[in-house]
Coordinates of C-alpha atoms and ligand atoms in Angstrom, one line a residue:
M19 CA -1.5 50.4 19.6
G20 CA 0.5 51.7 16.6
D21 CA 2.6 54.7 16.4
Y22 CA 0.8 56.3 13.2
T23 CA -2.0 58.1 13.7
A24 CA -3.7 60.7 11.3
H25 CA -5.0 63.2 14.1
V26 CA -3.3 66.7 14.4
D27 CA -5.4 67.1 17.4
T28 CA -4.5 64.3 19.5
F29 CA -6.9 65.1 22.4
A30 CA -8.5 62.2 22.1
R31 CA -5.2 59.8 21.3
D32 CA -4.0 61.6 24.6
N33 CA -7.2 60.7 26.8
L34 CA -7.1 56.9 26.0
P35 CA -7.2 55.0 29.5
P36 CA -3.8 54.2 30.3
R37 CA -2.5 50.8 28.6
D38 CA -2.6 48.7 31.7
Q39 CA -6.3 49.4 32.3
W40 CA -7.4 48.3 28.5
P41 CA -9.4 45.1 28.3
D42 CA -8.1 42.5 26.4
F43 CA -8.8 42.8 22.5
V44 CA -9.1 39.1 22.0
N45 CA -9.0 37.7 18.1
L46 CA -9.0 41.4 16.9
E47 CA -5.9 39.9 14.4
K48 CA -8.2 37.6 12.6
L49 CA -10.2 40.5 11.3
G50 CA -7.0 41.9 9.5
Y51 CA -8.2 45.1 9.2
P52 CA -5.1 47.5 8.0
D53 CA -3.4 49.9 9.7
V54 CA -4.6 53.1 7.8
L55 CA -8.5 52.9 7.5
N56 CA -11.4 55.2 7.1
V57 CA -14.4 53.7 7.8
A58 CA -16.5 56.3 5.7
S59 CA -14.5 55.2 2.6
E60 CA -15.0 51.3 3.6
L61 CA -19.2 51.3 4.2
V62 CA -20.0 54.2 1.9
D63 CA -17.3 54.8 -1.0
R64 CA -16.5 51.0 -1.7
H65 CA -20.3 50.8 -3.3
V66 CA -19.5 53.3 -5.5
E67 CA -16.3 51.8 -6.3
E68 CA -17.6 48.6 -6.9
G69 CA -20.3 49.7 -9.4
V70 CA -23.1 49.2 -7.4
G71 CA -23.6 53.2 -6.4
H72 CA -27.2 53.4 -7.6
R73 CA -28.1 50.9 -4.9
K74 CA -30.7 52.7 -2.5
A75 CA -28.7 53.6 0.8
V76 CA -31.0 55.7 3.0
L77 CA -34.7 56.3 2.7
A78 CA -36.9 58.5 4.6
P79 CA -40.6 59.9 4.0
G80 CA -40.0 62.0 0.4
I81 CA -36.2 61.1 0.3
E82 CA -34.6 58.4 -1.6
W83 CA -30.5 58.5 -1.7
S84 CA -28.3 55.7 -3.3
Y85 CA -25.0 55.6 -2.4
E86 CA -23.5 57.6 -5.0
A87 CA -25.9 60.7 -4.0
L88 CA -24.9 59.9 -0.4
A89 CA -21.0 60.0 -1.2
E90 CA -21.6 63.3 -2.9
K91 CA -23.1 64.7 0.4
V92 CA -20.8 63.1 2.5
N93 CA -18.1 65.1 0.4
R94 CA -19.8 68.3 0.3
I95 CA -19.9 68.5 4.1
A96 CA -16.4 67.0 4.1
N97 CA -15.0 70.2 2.2
V98 CA -17.5 72.4 4.4
L99 CA -16.2 71.0 7.5
V100 CA -12.1 71.2 6.3
K101 CA -12.4 74.2 4.2
D102 CA -15.1 76.3 5.7
L103 CA -15.0 76.0 9.5
G104 CA -10.9 74.9 9.8
L105 CA -11.7 71.3 10.8
V106 CA -8.6 69.1 11.5
A107 CA -8.0 65.9 12.3
G108 CA -8.8 64.7 15.5
N109 CA -11.4 67.3 15.9
R110 CA -14.5 66.6 18.2
V111 CA -17.9 67.9 16.3
L112 CA -20.9 67.5 17.7
L113 CA -24.1 66.1 16.2
R114 CA -27.6 66.9 16.9
S115 CA -30.4 65.5 15.3
A116 CA -33.4 62.8 15.0
N117 CA -32.9 60.2 12.6
T118 CA -32.8 61.8 9.7
P119 CA -30.4 61.1 6.1
M120 CA -28.8 64.7 6.6
M121 CA -27.8 63.3 10.3
V122 CA -26.1 60.2 8.6
A123 CA -24.6 62.5 6.1
A124 CA -23.1 64.7 8.6
Y125 CA -21.9 61.6 10.3
F126 CA -20.0 60.1 7.8
A127 CA -18.6 63.5 6.9
V128 CA -17.4 64.1 9.7
L129 CA -15.6 60.4 9.9
K130 CA -14.2 60.8 6.5
A131 CA -12.6 64.0 7.0
G132 CA -10.6 61.9 10.3
G133 CA -13.1 64.0 12.9
V134 CA -14.6 62.5 15.9
V135 CA -18.0 62.2 16.3
V136 CA -20.1 63.0 19.2
A137 CA -23.2 62.2 18.8
T138 CA -25.9 63.5 20.8
M139 CA -29.5 61.8 21.5
P140 CA -32.3 64.7 20.4
L141 CA -33.7 64.5 24.1
L142 CA -30.8 65.7 25.8
R143 CA -31.4 69.6 27.6
A144 CA -28.8 72.2 27.5
R145 CA -27.3 70.7 30.7
E146 CA -26.5 67.8 29.7
L147 CA -25.4 69.1 26.4
G148 CA -23.0 71.5 28.1
F149 CA -21.3 68.4 30.2
I150 CA -20.6 67.0 26.6
V151 CA -19.3 70.1 25.0
N152 CA -16.8 70.2 27.9
K153 CA -15.5 66.6 29.0
A154 CA -14.6 66.3 24.9
E155 CA -13.5 69.3 24.2
I156 CA -16.0 70.1 21.6
D157 CA -15.8 73.7 19.7
L158 CA -18.1 72.8 16.7
A159 CA -21.8 71.3 16.4
L160 CA -23.9 70.3 13.7
C161 CA -27.1 70.8 14.2
D162 CA -30.9 70.3 12.8
S163 CA -32.3 73.4 12.9
R164 CA -35.7 72.3 14.2
L165 CA -34.0 71.5 17.6
A166 CA -31.9 74.5 17.6
G167 CA -33.3 75.6 21.1
E168 CA -31.6 73.6 23.6
M169 CA -28.3 73.8 21.4
E170 CA -28.5 78.0 21.6
K171 CA -28.5 77.6 25.4
T172 CA -26.0 75.1 25.2
A173 CA -23.8 77.9 23.1
K174 CA -24.5 80.3 25.5
A175 CA -23.5 78.1 28.9
A176 CA -20.5 76.3 27.4
P177 CA -18.1 79.3 25.5
R178 CA -16.1 76.5 24.4
L179 CA -18.3 75.7 21.9
K180 CA -17.3 78.3 18.9
R181 CA -19.7 77.6 16.4
V182 CA -23.0 75.7 15.4
V183 CA -23.8 74.9 11.8
W184 CA -27.5 74.2 11.3
F185 CA -29.1 71.9 8.4
E186 CA -32.6 71.5 7.3
S187 CA -32.3 75.1 7.1
E188 CA -32.6 77.8 4.7
A189 CA -29.9 80.5 6.1
E190 CA -27.1 82.1 4.1
D191 CA -24.6 80.1 6.4
G192 CA -26.3 77.4 6.8
L193 CA -25.5 73.8 6.0
E194 CA -27.0 73.5 2.7
A195 CA -26.0 76.8 1.3
L196 CA -22.5 75.6 2.3
M197 CA -22.6 72.4 0.7
D198 CA -24.4 74.1 -2.7
K199 CA -20.9 75.8 -2.8
A200 CA -18.5 73.1 -2.1
S201 CA -17.0 70.8 -4.3
D202 CA -18.6 67.2 -4.7
R203 CA -14.9 65.5 -4.5
F204 CA -13.3 64.8 -1.0
D205 CA -10.2 62.2 -0.3
A206 CA -10.6 60.5 2.5
C207 CA -8.1 61.7 5.8
P208 CA -6.1 58.4 5.8
T209 CA -7.0 57.5 9.4
A210 CA -5.1 54.7 11.3
S211 CA -7.6 51.8 12.6
D212 CA -6.7 52.7 15.6
D213 CA -7.8 56.5 16.0
V214 CA -10.9 57.4 17.4
C215 CA -13.6 58.1 15.7
L216 CA -16.6 58.4 17.9
I217 CA -16.8 59.1 21.4
A218 CA -20.3 57.7 22.2
F219 CA -21.8 59.0 25.7
T220 CA -23.7 56.3 28.2
S221 CA -27.0 57.4 28.9
G222 CA -28.7 56.8 31.5
T223 CA -28.3 55.3 35.4
T224 CA -26.9 57.0 37.8
G225 CA -23.6 59.7 37.9
E226 CA -21.8 61.6 35.1
P227 CA -22.1 60.1 31.7
K228 CA -19.2 58.3 30.4
G229 CA -17.7 59.0 27.2
T230 CA -16.6 55.6 25.5
M231 CA -14.5 55.8 22.8
H232 CA -14.3 53.8 19.5
F233 CA -11.9 53.9 16.7
H234 CA -12.2 53.1 13.0
R235 CA -11.7 49.4 12.8
D236 CA -14.4 49.2 15.8
M237 CA -17.0 50.3 13.3
L238 CA -16.2 47.6 11.2
A239 CA -15.7 45.1 13.6
I240 CA -19.5 45.1 15.0
C241 CA -20.5 44.7 11.1
D242 CA -18.1 41.7 10.8
C243 CA -19.0 39.9 13.9
Y244 CA -22.4 40.3 15.3
S245 CA -23.9 41.5 12.4
N246 CA -22.3 39.6 9.5
Q247 CA -22.4 36.0 11.8
I248 CA -24.9 36.2 13.6
L249 CA -27.8 38.5 12.2
R250 CA -26.6 37.8 8.3
P251 CA -28.2 40.4 6.1
K252 CA -28.0 41.2 2.5
A253 CA -27.9 43.5 0.2
S254 CA -31.7 43.5 -0.5
D255 CA -32.6 44.0 3.2
V256 CA -34.7 47.5 4.0
F257 CA -33.5 48.1 7.9
I258 CA -35.5 50.1 10.1
G259 CA -35.9 50.8 13.6
S260 CA -36.5 52.8 16.3
P261 CA -33.3 53.6 18.8
P262 CA -31.6 56.8 18.0
L263 CA -28.1 57.1 16.4
A264 CA -26.5 58.5 18.9
F265 CA -27.2 55.7 21.0
T266 CA -25.0 52.4 19.3
F267 CA -27.9 50.2 19.4
G268 CA -29.2 52.3 16.5
L269 CA -26.0 53.3 14.8
G270 CA -25.0 49.7 14.3
G271 CA -28.6 48.5 13.4
L272 CA -29.7 51.2 11.5
V273 CA -26.2 52.3 9.8
L274 CA -23.7 50.2 10.0
F275 CA -24.7 46.5 9.5
P276 CA -26.7 47.5 6.5
F277 CA -24.2 49.7 4.9
R278 CA -21.6 47.4 5.5
V279 CA -23.6 45.1 3.1
G280 CA -24.6 47.9 0.5
A281 CA -28.3 47.5 1.5
G282 CA -30.8 50.5 2.8
T283 CA -31.8 51.9 5.9
A284 CA -35.5 53.7 6.4
L285 CA -35.2 56.4 8.7
L286 CA -37.8 57.6 10.7
E287 CA -37.6 60.6 13.0
K288 CA -40.4 59.6 15.5
A289 CA -40.7 55.9 15.8
G290 CA -42.9 55.0 18.4
P291 CA -44.9 51.7 17.8
D292 CA -47.4 53.2 15.3
E293 CA -44.9 55.3 13.1
L294 CA -42.6 52.1 13.1
L295 CA -45.5 49.7 12.3
A296 CA -46.4 52.5 9.9
G297 CA -43.1 52.5 8.3
I298 CA -42.5 49.0 7.8
K299 CA -45.2 49.1 5.6
R300 CA -44.5 52.2 3.9
F301 CA -40.7 50.9 2.8
K302 CA -41.2 47.7 2.8
A303 CA -38.7 46.8 5.5
T304 CA -37.2 43.5 6.2
V305 CA -34.9 44.1 9.3
C306 CA -36.1 45.3 12.5
F307 CA -34.5 46.9 15.5
T308 CA -36.1 48.2 18.3
A309 CA -36.3 47.2 22.1
P310 CA -38.5 44.6 23.8
T311 CA -41.2 46.8 25.0
A312 CA -41.9 48.0 21.5
Y313 CA -42.3 44.7 20.3
R314 CA -44.8 44.5 23.0
A315 CA -46.4 47.9 22.0
M316 CA -47.0 46.6 18.5
L317 CA -48.3 43.3 19.5
A318 CA -51.0 44.9 20.5
K319 CA -51.6 47.2 17.4
L320 CA -50.8 44.1 14.7
G321 CA -54.6 44.5 13.6
D322 CA -54.6 46.7 10.9
A323 CA -50.7 46.7 10.3
D324 CA -48.7 45.1 7.2
I325 CA -45.6 44.0 8.3
S326 CA -45.2 41.1 5.9
S327 CA -42.3 42.6 4.3
L328 CA -40.2 41.8 7.7
R329 CA -37.6 39.3 8.0
K330 CA -35.9 39.8 10.8
C331 CA -36.5 41.3 14.2
V332 CA -33.6 42.0 16.5
S333 CA -34.3 43.1 20.4
A334 CA -31.9 44.3 22.5
G335 CA -31.3 47.2 25.6
E336 CA -33.1 44.8 28.0
A337 CA -34.2 41.8 28.5
L338 CA -36.3 39.7 25.9
P339 CA -39.1 38.2 28.1
A340 CA -39.9 34.6 26.8
A341 CA -43.5 35.5 26.7
T342 CA -43.1 38.6 24.3
W343 CA -40.7 36.1 22.0
A344 CA -43.3 33.6 22.4
D345 CA -46.4 36.0 21.1
W346 CA -45.0 37.6 18.3
H347 CA -43.6 34.1 17.0
D348 CA -47.4 33.0 17.7
R349 CA -48.7 36.5 15.6
T350 CA -45.8 37.3 13.1
G351 CA -44.1 33.8 12.7
L352 CA -40.9 35.4 13.1
S353 CA -38.0 34.8 15.6
I354 CA -37.0 37.9 17.9
M355 CA -33.5 37.7 18.3
D356 CA -32.4 38.8 21.7
G357 CA -28.8 40.3 22.2
I358 CA -27.0 41.9 24.6
G359 CA -24.6 44.7 23.8
A360 CA -23.6 48.0 25.8
T361 CA -22.0 51.2 24.7
E362 CA -18.9 50.3 25.7
M363 CA -19.0 47.1 23.9
L364 CA -20.2 49.4 21.0
H365 CA -22.5 46.4 20.1
I366 CA -24.0 43.2 20.9
F367 CA -21.4 40.8 22.1
I368 CA -23.9 37.7 23.1
A369 CA -26.7 36.4 20.9
A370 CA -28.4 33.8 18.7
R371 CA -29.1 32.9 15.0
E372 CA -32.6 32.8 14.1
E373 CA -32.4 28.9 14.9
D374 CA -30.4 28.7 17.7
I375 CA -32.5 30.7 20.0
H376 CA -33.8 29.2 23.2
P377 CA -36.6 31.8 24.2
G378 CA -35.7 33.6 27.5
A379 CA -32.2 33.3 27.4
T380 CA -29.5 36.1 25.7
G381 CA -27.6 33.6 23.7
T382 CA -23.9 32.2 23.5
P383 CA -21.0 34.7 22.5
V384 CA -21.0 36.1 19.4
P385 CA -18.2 34.9 17.1
Y386 CA -14.7 36.7 17.8
Y387 CA -16.0 37.3 21.4
E388 CA -15.8 35.4 24.7
A389 CA -17.8 35.5 27.9
K390 CA -18.1 34.0 31.3
V391 CA -20.0 34.5 34.6
I392 CA -17.6 35.0 37.4
D393 CA -17.9 35.3 41.3
E394 CA -17.3 38.0 43.9
Y395 CA -13.6 36.5 43.7
G396 CA -13.5 36.8 40.0
N397 CA -13.1 33.5 39.5
E398 CA -15.5 31.6 36.9
A399 CA -18.8 30.7 38.7
P400 CA -19.9 27.0 38.0
H401 CA -23.0 26.4 35.6
G402 CA -26.2 27.4 36.9
Q403 CA -24.8 29.7 39.3
P404 CA -25.5 33.5 39.1
G405 CA -22.6 35.6 39.0
R406 CA -21.2 38.9 36.9
L407 CA -20.5 38.8 33.5
A408 CA -17.5 39.1 31.7
V409 CA -16.4 39.5 27.9
R410 CA -14.1 40.3 25.7
G411 CA -13.8 40.6 22.2
P412 CA -12.2 43.2 19.1
T413 CA -14.1 45.8 21.0
G414 CA -14.2 47.1 24.1
C415 CA -14.3 49.7 27.2
R416 CA -12.0 53.0 26.5
Y417 CA -13.7 55.9 28.8
L418 CA -12.4 59.2 27.9
A419 CA -10.1 60.3 30.9
D420 CA -12.3 58.6 33.7
P421 CA -11.3 56.8 37.0
R422 CA -14.6 54.4 36.4
Q423 CA -12.4 52.7 33.7
A424 CA -10.9 50.3 36.4
D425 CA -14.6 49.3 37.6
Y426 CA -15.4 48.4 33.9
V427 CA -12.4 46.5 33.0
Q428 CA -11.0 43.8 35.3
D429 CA -8.5 41.7 34.4
G430 CA -8.7 42.4 30.9
W431 CA -12.4 41.7 30.7
N432 CA -15.1 44.2 30.4
V433 CA -17.6 43.4 33.7
T434 CA -20.8 44.8 32.2
G435 CA -22.5 45.2 35.9
D436 CA -25.1 42.4 34.9
T437 CA -25.8 39.5 36.7
Y438 CA -26.3 36.4 34.8
V439 CA -26.4 32.8 34.6
C440 CA -24.5 30.4 32.3
D441 CA -26.5 27.0 31.9
R442 CA -25.2 23.5 31.0
S443 CA -25.3 23.9 27.2
G444 CA -23.3 27.5 27.1
Y445 CA -26.2 29.6 26.9
F446 CA -26.5 33.1 28.8
W447 CA -29.9 33.8 30.7
F448 CA -30.1 37.6 32.2
K449 CA -31.3 38.1 36.1
A450 CA -30.7 41.8 36.5
R451 CA -28.3 44.5 36.6
S452 CA -26.2 43.6 39.4
D453 CA -27.6 47.0 41.1
D454 CA -31.2 45.6 40.4
M455 CA -30.6 42.4 42.3
I456 CA -33.0 42.4 45.4
V457 CA -32.2 40.7 48.5
S458 CA -35.2 39.7 50.7
S459 CA -35.1 37.5 53.8
G460 CA -31.5 36.2 52.4
Y461 CA -33.1 35.3 48.8
N462 CA -31.6 37.0 46.0
I463 CA -34.5 37.9 43.8
A464 CA -33.8 39.1 40.3
G465 CA -36.4 41.7 39.4
P466 CA -36.5 41.1 35.6
E467 CA -38.0 37.5 36.3
I468 CA -40.9 38.7 38.4
E469 CA -41.5 41.5 35.7
A470 CA -41.6 38.7 33.3
A471 CA -44.0 36.4 34.9
L472 CA -46.4 39.7 35.7
L473 CA -46.2 40.2 32.0
T474 CA -48.2 37.3 30.9
Y475 CA -51.1 38.3 32.7
P476 CA -53.1 39.5 29.6
S477 CA -54.2 43.0 31.4
V478 CA -50.4 43.7 32.5
A479 CA -49.1 46.3 29.7
E480 CA -45.6 47.1 31.3
C481 CA -44.3 47.0 35.2
A482 CA -41.1 47.4 36.8
V483 CA -39.7 45.2 39.6
I484 CA -37.5 46.7 42.6
G485 CA -37.3 46.0 46.0
V486 CA -38.5 48.6 48.9
P487 CA -36.9 48.5 52.3
D488 CA -38.1 46.5 54.8
A489 CA -37.6 46.6 58.5
E490 CA -38.1 42.3 58.9
R491 CA -37.0 41.4 55.4
G492 CA -34.0 43.6 54.5
Q493 CA -36.3 44.4 51.5
V494 CA -39.5 43.0 49.6
V495 CA -40.5 43.1 46.1
K496 CA -42.5 45.7 44.5
A497 CA -44.4 46.0 41.5
Y498 CA -45.0 48.7 39.6
V499 CA -47.7 48.3 37.1
V500 CA -49.2 50.1 34.0
L501 CA -52.5 48.4 33.0
A502 CA -53.8 48.1 29.4
G503 CA -56.9 49.9 28.2
D504 CA -59.1 51.0 30.6
V505 CA -58.6 47.9 33.0
R506 CA -59.0 49.8 36.4
G507 CA -56.4 48.6 39.2
D508 CA -57.9 47.9 42.8
A509 CA -57.3 45.6 45.9
G510 CA -59.3 42.6 43.7
L511 CA -56.4 43.2 40.9
V512 CA -53.2 43.3 43.6
H513 CA -54.7 40.0 45.0
T514 CA -54.7 38.4 41.2
L515 CA -51.0 39.3 39.9
Q516 CA -49.8 38.1 43.5
E517 CA -51.4 35.0 43.2
H518 CA -50.6 34.7 39.4
V519 CA -46.7 35.1 40.2
K520 CA -47.1 32.6 42.5
A521 CA -48.4 30.1 40.4
E522 CA -45.4 31.5 38.1
L523 CA -42.5 31.4 40.2
A524 CA -41.5 30.4 43.5
P525 CA -43.9 31.7 45.8
Y526 CA -40.9 33.4 48.4
K527 CA -40.8 35.9 44.8
Y528 CA -44.3 37.2 44.7
P529 CA -44.6 41.1 44.9
R530 CA -45.9 42.0 48.5
Q531 CA -46.4 45.6 47.1
V532 CA -48.2 46.2 43.9
E533 CA -49.1 50.1 42.5
F534 CA -50.3 51.0 39.7
V535 CA -49.4 53.7 37.4
D536 CA -49.9 55.6 33.9
K537 CA -45.9 55.4 33.2
L538 CA -42.7 54.0 34.1
P539 CA -39.4 56.1 34.4
K540 CA -37.2 55.3 31.2
T541 CA -34.4 56.8 29.9
E542 CA -34.0 58.1 26.2
T543 CA -32.7 55.1 24.9
G544 CA -36.2 53.3 26.4
K545 CA -34.5 51.7 29.3
L546 CA -36.4 50.9 32.8
Q547 CA -34.8 53.6 35.8
R548 CA -35.7 51.0 38.5
F549 CA -33.0 53.5 40.5
R550 CA -35.7 56.1 40.2
L551 CA -38.5 54.1 41.3
R552 CA -36.6 53.3 44.4
E553 CA -36.4 57.1 44.9
M554 CA -39.9 57.1 44.4
A555 CA -40.3 54.1 46.8
A556 CA -38.5 55.8 49.7
S557 CA -40.6 59.1 49.4
A558 CA -44.3 57.9 48.0
S559 CA -46.3 56.1 50.6
V560 CA -47.2 52.7 49.9
A561 CA -50.4 52.1 48.2
Q562 CA -51.0 48.7 48.7
A563 CA -49.7 46.5 52.1
S564 CA -49.1 42.8 51.8
Ligands
3UK607 C1 -28.6 45.9 29.6 C2 -29.4 44.2 28.3 C3 -30.5 42.4 29.1 C4 -27.4 45.5 30.2 C5 -27.0 48.6 23.8 C6 -27.2 47.0 21.9 O1 -28.2 48.7 25.9 C7 -27.1 49.1 24.7 O2 -26.1 49.6 25.7 P1 -26.3 50.7 26.8 O3 -24.9 50.9 27.0 O4 -26.6 49.7 28.3 C8 -25.9 48.1 28.5 C9 -26.5 47.5 29.3 O5 -28.2 47.3 28.9 N1 -28.8 45.2 28.1 C10 -28.6 45.5 26.7 N2 -29.1 44.6 26.0 C11 -29.8 43.7 26.9 N3 -30.2 43.2 29.1 N4 -30.8 41.4 27.6 C12 -30.3 42.1 26.6 N5 -30.9 42.1 25.4 O6 -27.7 45.8 31.4 C13 -26.3 46.2 29.5 O7 -25.2 46.0 30.7 O8 -27.1 51.5 26.7 C14 -27.2 47.6 23.1 C15 -26.2 47.4 21.2 C16 -25.6 48.3 21.8 C17 -25.6 49.1 22.6 N6 -25.3 50.3 23.1

């Protein structure tokens, strides 16, 4: 890390992990980023300077902003931040909004002014927001007024949050009113390429959320590695998708990747399968980012949809079952590009170009990244043998003041907590989150493999497989199944599903217990919460025995 910083408020820099706990940032020098770099200038202003400012940048129902129009809004907000709200470089700013054009403008305004974005998912409650405010020492928030409820509660409960400025608001001191009075010119803060610009909190599983810190250069690195090498978008593309911008999957896929190549992004505030299908049609979207379960849900609704504009589909967040890949391919002719990413790594680090996909496998390391499967001693596991996934590349894990840094980064490698197999041709196959592996009668069983088998049975809409404690076998395999349409679950169907799995997989893997449920517990990023099912299983009575 260079000595130069533009940060006046050095909180983020001061709370980076100790140097000896950083991952190795391999191949970073090959990307050739300058020491002074502001990602807002690179992704927004550059297009205006290069004479293509008229191109569409942000689309939403009733809204179409060119790069020029976006740049002007970004400048006005940056002036409000610095001149009216007293922001100095390095200050953290909490952003709270659904995926909207104003969210994007506010995001780049904070970056351009040298601030540090802390974007939060719309569904977070005051308790969770309060934790983030205190952990990241945040004084200022910009919030969509339609999400005022929990934000107001947060401001009361976390007194260090001194000011909330509302947007989508008619108020005299609302952001739009302040923008009207502000100049439309703003010189980008000359941030260091290794100044922190984003603290992204992990969502989800157990324990306190972890704040992952990313530099200006990291935002470009994910564009220049995954996006430009694997996805390969064009300036004429229109991106669309479901992940929130506060989830780095959404940030990259819906903002950074299109902006790196001067393409457009169509933002949806609500993006369930119906809205996403309608949005693709309305905006003639060409590149779609969503989760595997959403592709599956859309398959059931393709009948009346027009998705003929689509040319690329990306899936991440959870493993993409081979059956979903095949069904989507049959119905649309499109090859969904699976990719594993993580908040710690900022975005996807193992994936495959359409022509290199092996359905069911995640892929091979993205150019500039390296990956390996390691055994319990940290040695590389032989091909075909499951072990822990370890990766390194130009981006990597830096937790904000968190002892768990030493769990994620080992020997300079990022250890993601996933169990993988690397096959002879160098393709990586996801087995399970390492915590989710089931051990039954001495066999290691990966729940997602059984889920994938169950999903090939027509009336199974969604399912989740966990291990539940068992006196005799240690654990037994239990499946929670959501049925499609009005199919009813009964003992006969339990038996049928068990036989179906036995026919698809080694019979010892079949679910000895099957419970039908209306829905499955998920995080706000759409990930299955298997630990919640384990809690449920521990307390609830068993619906169906083996
Ligand atoms: C799991 C996958 C199998 C895996 C993310 C793309 O998901 C993202 O970040 P999170 O921090 O979770 C990371 C964990 O999610 N996972 C993600 N993708 C896949 N498992 N196949 C996949 N394709 O357990 C990983 O360790 O929420 C994804 C881009 C940015 C992201 N932040």
